[in-house]
Short mmCIF file of C-alpha atoms in Angstrom, two decimals:
data_model
loop_
_atom_site.label_atom_id
_atom_site.label_comp_id
_atom_site.label_asym_id
_atom_site.label_seq_id
_atom_site.Cartn_x
_atom_site.Cartn_y
_atom_site.Cartn_z
CA UNK Y 1 23.02 112.64 60.65
CA UNK Y 2 23.68 111.59 57.16
CA UNK Y 3 21.08 111.17 54.55
CA UNK Y 4 21.97 108.08 52.66
CA UNK Y 5 20.02 108.18 49.49
CA UNK Y 6 20.13 105.97 46.49
CA UNK Y 7 19.25 108.40 43.79
CA UNK Y 8 16.77 107.22 41.22
CA UNK Y 9 16.36 110.66 39.71
CA UNK Y 10 19.97 110.95 38.59
CA UNK Y 11 20.43 107.25 37.80
CA UNK Y 12 23.59 107.00 39.87
CA UNK Y 13 24.34 106.06 43.49
CA UNK Y 14 24.52 109.21 45.56
CA UNK Y 15 24.24 110.28 49.15
CA UNK Y 16 23.73 113.58 50.84
CA UNK Y 17 24.60 114.77 54.32
CA UNK Y 18 21.61 116.31 56.07
CA UNK Y 19 20.93 117.86 59.43
CA UNK Y 20 17.61 117.47 61.23
CA UNK Y 21 15.05 119.65 59.50
CA UNK Y 22 16.99 119.87 56.21
CA UNK Y 23 15.15 119.08 53.01
CA UNK Y 24 16.36 116.25 50.85
CA UNK Y 25 17.17 117.13 47.26
CA UNK Y 26 16.11 113.70 45.94
CA UNK Y 27 13.89 110.76 46.87
CA UNK Y 28 15.44 108.01 48.88
CA UNK Y 29 15.81 106.44 52.31
CA UNK Y 30 17.23 108.12 55.35
CA UNK Y 31 19.65 106.28 57.59
CA UNK Y 32 21.44 107.56 60.65
CA UNK Y 33 25.23 107.15 61.07
CA UNK Y 34 24.82 104.05 63.21
CA UNK Y 35 22.76 102.30 60.53
CA UNK Y 36 25.26 103.16 57.81
CA UNK Y 37 28.16 102.09 60.03
CA UNK Y 38 26.33 98.81 60.74
CA UNK Y 39 25.75 98.17 57.04
CA UNK Y 40 29.34 98.93 56.07
CA UNK Y 41 30.88 96.92 58.90
CA UNK Y 42 28.50 94.01 58.16
CA UNK Y 43 29.40 94.18 54.50
CA UNK Y 44 33.13 94.05 55.31
CA UNK Y 45 32.46 91.23 57.76
CA UNK Y 46 30.63 89.28 55.03
CA UNK Y 47 33.66 89.59 52.78
CA UNK Y 48 35.90 88.35 55.60
CA UNK Y 49 33.51 85.53 56.41
CA UNK Y 50 33.44 84.47 52.79
CA UNK Y 51 37.24 84.42 52.70
CA UNK Y 52 37.38 82.42 55.93
CA UNK Y 53 34.82 79.92 54.60
CA UNK Y 54 36.75 79.65 51.38
CA UNK Y 55 40.03 79.05 53.27
CA UNK Y 56 38.33 76.42 55.42
CA UNK Y 57 36.98 74.55 52.42
CA UNK Y 58 40.36 74.73 50.71
CA UNK Y 59 42.14 73.43 53.81
CA UNK Y 60 39.63 70.59 54.24
CA UNK Y 61 39.95 69.68 50.56
CA UNK Y 62 43.75 69.63 50.86
CA UNK Y 63 43.44 67.50 54.02
CA UNK Y 64 41.12 65.10 52.17
CA UNK Y 65 43.56 64.78 49.30
CA UNK Y 66 46.44 64.31 51.74
CA UNK Y 67 44.40 61.58 53.45
CA UNK Y 68 43.80 59.81 50.15
CA UNK Y 69 47.50 60.13 49.33
CA UNK Y 70 48.53 58.80 52.76
CA UNK Y 71 46.25 55.79 52.37
CA UNK Y 72 47.63 55.04 48.92
CA UNK Y 73 51.16 55.48 50.25
CA UNK Y 74 50.46 53.09 53.14
CA UNK Y 75 49.11 50.54 50.66
CA UNK Y 76 52.07 51.07 48.37
CA UNK Y 77 54.59 50.74 51.22
CA UNK Y 78 52.95 47.53 52.40
CA UNK Y 79 52.88 46.09 48.88
CA UNK Y 80 56.46 47.17 48.22
CA UNK Y 81 57.65 45.55 51.46
CA UNK Y 82 55.66 42.38 50.68
CA UNK Y 83 56.90 42.23 47.11
CA UNK Y 84 60.58 42.75 48.00
CA UNK Y 85 60.60 40.16 50.76
CA UNK Y 86 58.40 37.60 49.06
CA UNK Y 87 60.58 37.79 45.97
CA UNK Y 88 63.62 36.96 48.10
CA UNK Y 89 61.80 34.02 49.70
CA UNK Y 90 60.50 32.75 46.38
CA UNK Y 91 64.00 33.00 44.96
CA UNK Y 92 65.34 30.89 47.83
CA UNK Y 93 62.44 28.48 47.44
CA UNK Y 94 63.21 28.12 43.75
CA UNK Y 95 66.85 27.41 44.52
CA UNK Y 96 65.85 24.63 46.94
CA UNK Y 97 63.27 23.16 44.56
CA UNK Y 98 65.64 23.31 41.61
CA UNK Y 99 68.31 21.56 43.65
CA UNK Y 100 65.73 18.94 44.56
CA UNK Y 101 64.41 18.30 41.06
CA UNK Y 102 67.68 18.67 39.18
CA UNK Y 103 70.55 17.90 41.52
CA UNK Y 104 73.89 18.91 40.07
CA UNK Y 105 75.95 15.79 40.03
CA UNK Y 106 79.45 16.45 38.90
CA UNK Y 107 81.98 13.80 38.02
CA UNK Y 108 83.74 14.46 41.30
CA UNK Y 109 80.54 13.79 43.26
CA UNK Y 110 80.03 10.57 41.31
CA UNK Y 111 83.57 9.33 41.91
CA UNK Y 112 83.47 10.56 45.48
CA UNK Y 113 80.27 8.57 46.09
CA UNK Y 114 81.78 5.53 44.40
CA UNK Y 115 84.97 5.74 46.45
CA UNK Y 116 83.09 6.31 49.72
CA UNK Y 117 80.69 3.42 48.96
CA UNK Y 118 83.53 1.09 48.05
CA UNK Y 119 85.55 2.21 51.05
CA UNK Y 120 82.61 1.64 53.34
CA UNK Y 121 82.01 -1.85 51.91
CA UNK Y 122 85.68 -2.80 52.23
CA UNK Y 123 85.81 -1.38 55.74
CA UNK Y 124 82.68 -3.33 56.67
CA UNK Y 125 84.12 -6.60 55.32
CA UNK Y 126 87.39 -5.92 57.10
CA UNK Y 127 85.55 -5.21 60.35
CA UNK Y 128 83.49 -8.43 59.99
CA UNK Y 129 86.67 -10.42 59.36
CA UNK Y 130 88.29 -8.92 62.43
CA UNK Y 131 85.27 -9.81 64.54
CA UNK Y 132 85.09 -13.36 63.08
CA UNK Y 133 88.78 -14.00 63.74
CA UNK Y 134 88.39 -13.13 67.39
CA UNK H 1 73.86 -20.79 48.08
CA UNK H 2 77.56 -21.53 48.09
CA UNK H 3 78.20 -18.13 46.60
CA UNK H 4 76.12 -16.56 49.35
CA UNK H 5 78.03 -18.52 51.97
CA UNK H 6 81.34 -17.30 50.58
CA UNK H 7 80.31 -13.71 49.84
CA UNK H 8 77.76 -12.86 52.51
CA UNK H 9 80.20 -10.39 54.02
CA UNK H 10 80.40 -8.42 50.76
CA UNK H 11 76.67 -8.58 50.31
CA UNK H 12 76.17 -7.30 53.83
CA UNK H 13 78.71 -4.54 53.26
CA UNK H 14 77.00 -3.49 49.99
CA UNK H 15 73.58 -3.47 51.59
CA UNK H 16 75.04 -1.50 54.50
CA UNK H 17 76.56 1.05 52.10
CA UNK H 18 73.27 1.39 50.23
CA UNK H 19 71.48 1.81 53.55
CA UNK H 20 73.94 4.52 54.53
CA UNK H 21 73.37 6.22 51.19
CA UNK H 22 69.58 6.06 51.76
CA UNK H 23 69.99 7.53 55.24
CA UNK H 24 72.15 10.41 53.94
CA UNK H 25 69.64 11.05 51.18
CA UNK H 26 66.76 11.07 53.67
CA UNK H 27 68.68 13.50 55.89
CA UNK H 28 69.26 15.85 52.93
CA UNK H 29 65.57 15.62 51.92
CA UNK H 30 64.52 16.32 55.48
CA UNK H 31 66.81 19.36 55.60
CA UNK H 32 65.32 20.67 52.37
CA UNK H 33 61.81 20.11 53.66
CA UNK H 34 62.67 21.93 56.85
CA UNK H 35 64.12 24.79 54.83
CA UNK H 36 60.96 25.00 52.71
CA UNK H 37 58.80 24.98 55.82
CA UNK H 38 60.98 27.71 57.30
CA UNK H 39 60.49 29.77 54.14
CA UNK H 40 56.72 29.28 54.33
CA UNK H 41 56.74 30.51 57.93
CA UNK H 42 58.85 33.49 56.86
CA UNK H 43 56.30 34.19 54.12
CA UNK H 44 53.47 34.23 56.67
CA UNK H 45 55.43 36.62 58.87
CA UNK H 46 56.06 38.95 55.93
CA UNK H 47 52.39 38.92 54.94
CA UNK H 48 51.46 39.75 58.54
CA UNK H 49 54.06 42.52 58.67
CA UNK H 50 52.81 43.97 55.38
CA UNK H 51 49.30 43.93 56.76
CA UNK H 52 50.52 45.73 59.89
CA UNK H 53 52.36 48.33 57.79
CA UNK H 54 49.18 49.01 55.81
CA UNK H 55 46.98 49.12 58.90
CA UNK H 56 49.36 51.46 60.75
CA UNK H 57 49.67 53.69 57.70
CA UNK H 58 45.91 53.94 57.29
CA UNK H 59 45.50 54.56 61.02
CA UNK H 60 48.13 57.31 60.97
CA UNK H 61 46.54 58.82 57.86
CA UNK H 62 43.15 58.84 59.55
CA UNK H 63 44.52 60.46 62.67
CA UNK H 64 46.42 63.07 60.66
CA UNK H 65 43.29 63.80 58.62
CA UNK H 66 41.16 64.19 61.74
CA UNK H 67 43.74 66.54 63.26
CA UNK H 68 43.97 68.61 60.06
CA UNK H 69 40.20 68.98 59.75
CA UNK H 70 39.90 69.75 63.46
CA UNK H 71 42.65 72.39 63.19
CA UNK H 72 41.05 73.89 60.09
CA UNK H 73 37.68 74.20 61.84
CA UNK H 74 39.31 75.64 64.97
CA UNK H 75 41.21 78.17 62.84
CA UNK H 76 38.04 79.11 60.97
CA UNK H 77 36.05 79.48 64.20
CA UNK H 78 38.78 81.69 65.69
CA UNK H 79 38.95 83.73 62.48
CA UNK H 80 35.16 84.23 62.50
CA UNK H 81 35.34 85.35 66.12
CA UNK H 82 38.12 87.82 65.23
CA UNK H 83 36.10 89.03 62.25
CA UNK H 84 33.08 89.58 64.48
CA UNK H 85 35.21 91.57 66.93
CA UNK H 86 36.68 93.47 64.01
CA UNK H 87 33.17 94.21 62.75
CA UNK H 88 32.19 95.70 66.11
CA UNK H 89 35.42 97.75 66.29
CA UNK H 90 34.92 98.93 62.73
CA UNK H 91 31.33 99.90 63.48
CA UNK H 92 32.45 101.92 66.49
CA UNK H 93 35.24 103.49 64.44
CA UNK H 94 32.83 104.54 61.68
CA UNK H 95 30.29 105.90 64.13
CA UNK H 96 32.94 107.98 65.87
CA UNK H 97 34.67 109.35 62.77
CA UNK H 98 32.35 110.88 60.07
CA UNK H 99 35.29 111.25 57.66
CA UNK H 100 35.96 107.51 57.75
CA UNK H 101 32.26 106.89 57.26
CA UNK H 102 32.29 109.10 54.16
CA UNK H 103 35.39 107.35 52.85
CA UNK H 104 33.76 103.97 53.42
CA UNK H 105 30.61 105.02 51.56
CA UNK H 106 32.73 106.38 48.70
CA UNK H 107 34.56 103.04 48.72
CA UNK H 108 31.33 101.49 47.44
CA UNK H 109 31.33 103.90 44.52
CA UNK H 110 28.58 106.11 45.99
CA UNK H 111 29.31 109.78 45.45
CA UNK H 112 28.33 112.59 47.75
CA UNK H 113 25.85 115.10 46.41
CA UNK H 114 27.08 118.61 47.26
#
């Protein structure tokens, strides 16, 4: 048996080992070994539990932040993909619309059109003449 | 009228050429329109794909988060169980060995009165 006494008389934490029938040298509370072992093991358990709780909260917080990051990344990836591809399409669209509103007519195209038009007219007249002669 | 009688072939040929020109122009315009429509369709597909990318990403993030939190809780539960077992072992250890009990008490800064 151990006498576990918190000494008030000496103003400091003390304990004294006692056997049954021994007289205590200061006022206090008597615990048996089992009670002291329970208190110490519970105290150590509380420290462990606190650490575990702390680790859990940390892990959950990290998971929450990772979740927020993943969502932002998903949004960013989608926007990046959309932006890249839409820019390409818009660029193509602009090319088509520019060609439509301001067609580039070079001198060659003009003369080419003139020659083809004239050629077609002459060919048509020639074909009509051929048909008329027959 | 006489002029028309003499030159109707040329007039017909000119009108024919102009008609051909109009047809070619219409074909080119139609091709451009088709191209623009194709681009619009492509745009819709890209918007849909982007939406899918975002949805999949959010879904994956949610699943990963759930798994992480689940794992964290499972780890904590297992650790608490181990700590409880450890507490019982420690209690037995202290009860069996008075020297360890003394050391543990001293570990709290409590001195033994001789």
